[in-house]
Amino acid sequence: NAGVTQTPKFRVLKTGQSMTLLCAQDMNHEYMYWYRQDPGMGLRLIHYSVGEGTTAKGEVPDGYNVSRLKKQNFLLGLESAAPSQTSVYFCASSGWTGWEPQHFGDGTRLSIL
Amino acid sequence: DQQVKQNSPSLSVQEGRISILNCDYTNSMFDYFLWYKKYPAEGPTFLISISSIKDKNEDGRFTVFLNKSAKHLSLHIVPSQPGDSAVYFCAASADNFNKFYFGSGTKLNVKP
């Protein structure tokens, strides 16, 4: 069972570079989420999607864009990376039948120099 | 300002004893609460949940207590085992899109 798969696992960027983080889930979940985890801050929601073709802003959306062209994939883009975006990024998915636990990927560790 | 707070960054407990992890929240609209467990280099995994219509939920060695008047929840692990050593996050939700607010986590160390 793959569950939620994040690609890549590690990446180092220079300030100003762009990149896309890919999240794929095989559980046919409607909802998908992108979080960042920083020391002492827990997980903070960046963007989320409640279905194919939809996206919405979370707590900390600035500097990020997302797309959900296919139900199973949720992409997180950094157009012009900044050192403040150095973090561990987690993708999660969940069903939509009331409150359901989110299923998380193993994270992407991103460093911006 | 964080709406969900875990004020103890770490906790050390002897194997076989009880571990109590605490979580406070500020938003009275939160009506569903979760605890997640996280090992290094892995994503968080769901542990136990409770809705606001209950004050206790139990699953094996894990029990979550909710005190709505105090806006406080706690996770009890009895008996604690070395494999329980991990970071524990509490999370709360107030809407229909399953969006959760997370605390900063408590690192539990269970000593053999």
PDB file of N, CA and C in Angstrom, chain A residues 31 33 35 37 40-43 45 48 50 59 90 94-95 98-102 104-106, chain B residues 2 31-32 34 36 38 41-44 46 89 93 95-104:
ATOM      1  N   TYR A  31      -9.998  15.064  -0.505  1.00  0.00           N
ATOM      2  CA  TYR A  31      -9.296  16.211   0.073  1.00  0.00           C
ATOM      3  C   TYR A  31      -7.789  15.968   0.104  1.00  0.00           C
ATOM      4  N   TYR A  33      -3.897  18.167   1.109  1.00  0.00           N
ATOM      5  CA  TYR A  33      -3.381  19.298   1.883  1.00  0.00           C
ATOM      6  C   TYR A  33      -1.856  19.371   1.750  1.00  0.00           C
ATOM      7  N   TYR A  35       1.312  21.024   4.047  1.00  0.00           N
ATOM      8  CA  TYR A  35       1.739  21.647   5.298  1.00  0.00           C
ATOM      9  C   TYR A  35       3.243  21.906   5.249  1.00  0.00           C
ATOM     10  N   GLN A  37       6.443  22.186   8.211  1.00  0.00           N
ATOM     11  CA  GLN A  37       6.759  21.997   9.620  1.00  0.00           C
ATOM     12  C   GLN A  37       8.071  22.693   9.931  1.00  0.00           C
ATOM     13  N   GLY A  40       9.388  24.228  16.575  1.00  0.00           N
ATOM     14  CA  GLY A  40       8.586  24.975  17.530  1.00  0.00           C
ATOM     15  C   GLY A  40       7.265  25.486  17.002  1.00  0.00           C
ATOM     16  N   MET A  41       6.938  25.155  15.745  1.00  0.00           N
ATOM     17  CA  MET A  41       5.718  25.702  15.133  1.00  0.00           C
ATOM     18  C   MET A  41       4.694  24.641  14.801  1.00  0.00           C
ATOM     19  N   GLY A  42       5.032  23.386  14.916  1.00  0.00           N
ATOM     20  CA  GLY A  42       4.092  22.361  14.500  1.00  0.00           C
ATOM     21  C   GLY A  42       3.889  22.372  12.993  1.00  0.00           C
ATOM     22  N   LEU A  43       2.772  21.851  12.552  1.00  0.00           N
ATOM     23  CA  LEU A  43       2.447  21.828  11.126  1.00  0.00           C
ATOM     24  C   LEU A  43       1.490  22.977  10.811  1.00  0.00           C
ATOM     25  N   LEU A  45      -0.840  24.808   7.741  1.00  0.00           N
ATOM     26  CA  LEU A  45      -1.458  24.523   6.463  1.00  0.00           C
ATOM     27  C   LEU A  45      -1.121  25.617   5.446  1.00  0.00           C
ATOM     28  N   TYR A  48      -4.906  23.860   0.408  1.00  0.00           N
ATOM     29  CA  TYR A  48      -5.600  22.593   0.400  1.00  0.00           C
ATOM     30  C   TYR A  48      -6.546  22.522  -0.795  1.00  0.00           C
ATOM     31  N   VAL A  50     -10.313  20.529  -2.071  1.00  0.00           N
ATOM     32  CA  VAL A  50     -11.452  19.687  -1.690  1.00  0.00           C
ATOM     33  C   VAL A  50     -11.957  18.860  -2.860  1.00  0.00           C
ATOM     34  N   GLU A  59      -3.285  28.632   6.175  1.00  0.00           N
ATOM     35  CA  GLU A  59      -2.773  29.633   7.110  1.00  0.00           C
ATOM     36  C   GLU A  59      -1.613  30.447   6.553  1.00  0.00           C
ATOM     37  N   PHE A  90       4.991  18.560   4.217  1.00  0.00           N
ATOM     38  CA  PHE A  90       4.199  17.339   4.276  1.00  0.00           C
ATOM     39  C   PHE A  90       2.933  17.503   3.454  1.00  0.00           C
ATOM     40  N   SER A  94      -7.345  13.044   2.757  1.00  0.00           N
ATOM     41  CA  SER A  94      -8.396  12.440   3.586  1.00  0.00           C
ATOM     42  C   SER A  94      -9.654  12.284   2.761  1.00  0.00           C
ATOM     43  N   GLY A  95     -10.534  11.406   3.252  1.00  0.00           N
ATOM     44  CA  GLY A  95     -11.830  11.278   2.644  1.00  0.00           C
ATOM     45  C   GLY A  95     -12.716  12.445   3.057  1.00  0.00           C
ATOM     46  N   GLY A  98     -17.508  13.195   6.656  1.00  0.00           N
ATOM     47  CA  GLY A  98     -17.399  13.725   8.011  1.00  0.00           C
ATOM     48  C   GLY A  98     -15.945  13.930   8.371  1.00  0.00           C
ATOM     49  N   TRP A  99     -15.645  13.929   9.643  1.00  0.00           N
ATOM     50  CA  TRP A  99     -14.271  14.136  10.056  1.00  0.00           C
ATOM     51  C   TRP A  99     -13.486  12.845   9.895  1.00  0.00           C
ATOM     52  N   GLU A 100     -12.416  12.940   9.193  1.00  0.00           N
ATOM     53  CA  GLU A 100     -11.574  11.771   9.005  1.00  0.00           C
ATOM     54  C   GLU A 100     -10.124  12.154   9.251  1.00  0.00           C
ATOM     55  N   PRO A 101      -9.348  11.221   9.791  1.00  0.00           N
ATOM     56  CA  PRO A 101      -7.926  11.516   9.973  1.00  0.00           C
ATOM     57  C   PRO A 101      -7.257  11.731   8.621  1.00  0.00           C
ATOM     58  N   GLN A 102      -6.293  12.590   8.594  1.00  0.00           N
ATOM     59  CA  GLN A 102      -5.513  12.797   7.395  1.00  0.00           C
ATOM     60  C   GLN A 102      -4.381  11.777   7.345  1.00  0.00           C
ATOM     61  N   PHE A 104      -0.680  11.065   5.940  1.00  0.00           N
ATOM     62  CA  PHE A 104       0.467  11.888   5.555  1.00  0.00           C
ATOM     63  C   PHE A 104       1.513  11.119   4.762  1.00  0.00           C
ATOM     64  N   GLY A 105       2.196  11.851   3.877  1.00  0.00           N
ATOM     65  CA  GLY A 105       3.411  11.332   3.264  1.00  0.00           C
ATOM     66  C   GLY A 105       4.573  11.484   4.219  1.00  0.00           C
ATOM     67  N   ASP A 106       5.748  11.038   3.792  1.00  0.00           N
ATOM     68  CA  ASP A 106       6.921  11.063   4.661  1.00  0.00           C
ATOM     69  C   ASP A 106       7.699  12.369   4.609  1.00  0.00           C
TER      70      ASP A 106
ATOM     71  N   GLN B   2      -1.039  30.972  17.736  1.00  0.00           N
ATOM     72  CA  GLN B   2      -1.408  29.573  17.602  1.00  0.00           C
ATOM     73  C   GLN B   2      -2.714  29.285  18.319  1.00  0.00           C
ATOM     74  N   ASP B  31     -14.481  21.332  17.146  1.00  0.00           N
ATOM     75  CA  ASP B  31     -15.389  20.273  17.569  1.00  0.00           C
ATOM     76  C   ASP B  31     -14.885  18.869  17.263  1.00  0.00           C
ATOM     77  N   TYR B  32     -13.674  18.768  16.756  1.00  0.00           N
ATOM     78  CA  TYR B  32     -13.099  17.450  16.515  1.00  0.00           C
ATOM     79  C   TYR B  32     -11.611  17.546  16.752  1.00  0.00           C
ATOM     80  N   LEU B  34      -7.744  15.404  17.210  1.00  0.00           N
ATOM     81  CA  LEU B  34      -6.967  14.211  16.880  1.00  0.00           C
ATOM     82  C   LEU B  34      -5.627  14.253  17.591  1.00  0.00           C
ATOM     83  N   TYR B  36      -1.746  12.695  16.740  1.00  0.00           N
ATOM     84  CA  TYR B  36      -0.889  12.030  15.788  1.00  0.00           C
ATOM     85  C   TYR B  36       0.433  11.705  16.459  1.00  0.00           C
ATOM     86  N   LYS B  38       4.555  10.835  15.537  1.00  0.00           N
ATOM     87  CA  LYS B  38       5.499  11.004  14.440  1.00  0.00           C
ATOM     88  C   LYS B  38       6.882  10.500  14.842  1.00  0.00           C
ATOM     89  N   ALA B  41      11.932  11.248  10.330  1.00  0.00           N
ATOM     90  CA  ALA B  41      11.994  10.962   8.892  1.00  0.00           C
ATOM     91  C   ALA B  41      10.731  10.268   8.362  1.00  0.00           C
ATOM     92  N   GLU B  42       9.648  10.318   9.120  1.00  0.00           N
ATOM     93  CA  GLU B  42       8.377   9.776   8.656  1.00  0.00           C
ATOM     94  C   GLU B  42       7.293  10.837   8.799  1.00  0.00           C
ATOM     95  N   GLY B  43       6.172  10.625   8.109  1.00  0.00           N
ATOM     96  CA  GLY B  43       5.053  11.527   8.290  1.00  0.00           C
ATOM     97  C   GLY B  43       4.274  11.171   9.543  1.00  0.00           C
ATOM     98  N   PRO B  44       3.466  12.105  10.059  1.00  0.00           N
ATOM     99  CA  PRO B  44       2.615  11.807  11.212  1.00  0.00           C
ATOM    100  C   PRO B  44       1.628  10.693  10.882  1.00  0.00           C
ATOM    101  N   PHE B  46      -1.966   8.778  12.347  1.00  0.00           N
ATOM    102  CA  PHE B  46      -3.117   8.966  13.221  1.00  0.00           C
ATOM    103  C   PHE B  46      -3.095   7.993  14.394  1.00  0.00           C
ATOM    104  N   PHE B  89       1.593  15.042  18.233  1.00  0.00           N
ATOM    105  CA  PHE B  89       0.927  16.286  17.880  1.00  0.00           C
ATOM    106  C   PHE B  89      -0.558  16.172  18.192  1.00  0.00           C
ATOM    107  N   SER B  93     -10.140  20.730  14.666  1.00  0.00           N
ATOM    108  CA  SER B  93     -10.824  21.179  13.467  1.00  0.00           C
ATOM    109  C   SER B  93     -12.160  21.811  13.828  1.00  0.00           C
ATOM    110  N   ASP B  95     -14.324  22.905  10.895  1.00  0.00           N
ATOM    111  CA  ASP B  95     -15.111  23.093   9.681  1.00  0.00           C
ATOM    112  C   ASP B  95     -15.338  21.769   8.952  1.00  0.00           C
ATOM    113  N   ASN B  96     -16.044  21.874   7.837  1.00  0.00           N
ATOM    114  CA  ASN B  96     -16.422  20.663   7.106  1.00  0.00           C
ATOM    115  C   ASN B  96     -15.383  20.219   6.081  1.00  0.00           C
ATOM    116  N   PHE B  97     -14.300  20.946   5.956  1.00  0.00           N
ATOM    117  CA  PHE B  97     -13.300  20.571   4.964  1.00  0.00           C
ATOM    118  C   PHE B  97     -12.142  19.809   5.568  1.00  0.00           C
ATOM    119  N   ASN B  98     -12.364  19.363   6.814  1.00  0.00           N
ATOM    120  CA  ASN B  98     -11.344  18.532   7.438  1.00  0.00           C
ATOM    121  C   ASN B  98     -10.029  19.273   7.623  1.00  0.00           C
ATOM    122  N   LYS B  99     -10.073  20.607   7.733  1.00  0.00           N
ATOM    123  CA  LYS B  99      -8.835  21.367   7.962  1.00  0.00           C
ATOM    124  C   LYS B  99      -8.515  21.336   9.442  1.00  0.00           C
ATOM    125  N   PHE B 100      -7.283  20.991   9.759  1.00  0.00           N
ATOM    126  CA  PHE B 100      -6.877  20.876  11.146  1.00  0.00           C
ATOM    127  C   PHE B 100      -5.788  21.882  11.490  1.00  0.00           C
ATOM    128  N   TYR B 101      -5.848  22.375  12.723  1.00  0.00           N
ATOM    129  CA  TYR B 101      -4.789  23.203  13.285  1.00  0.00           C
ATOM    130  C   TYR B 101      -3.988  22.331  14.242  1.00  0.00           C
ATOM    131  N   PHE B 102      -2.664  22.381  14.080  1.00  0.00           N
ATOM    132  CA  PHE B 102      -1.792  21.503  14.845  1.00  0.00           C
ATOM    133  C   PHE B 102      -1.056  22.257  15.946  1.00  0.00           C
ATOM    134  N   GLY B 103      -0.814  21.545  17.051  1.00  0.00           N
ATOM    135  CA  GLY B 103       0.086  22.053  18.069  1.00  0.00           C
ATOM    136  C   GLY B 103       1.526  21.842  17.635  1.00  0.00           C
ATOM    137  N   SER B 104       2.453  22.340  18.449  1.00  0.00           N
ATOM    138  CA  SER B 104       3.875  22.297  18.096  1.00  0.00           C
ATOM    139  C   SER B 104       4.541  20.969  18.429  1.00  0.00           C
TER     140      SER B 104
END
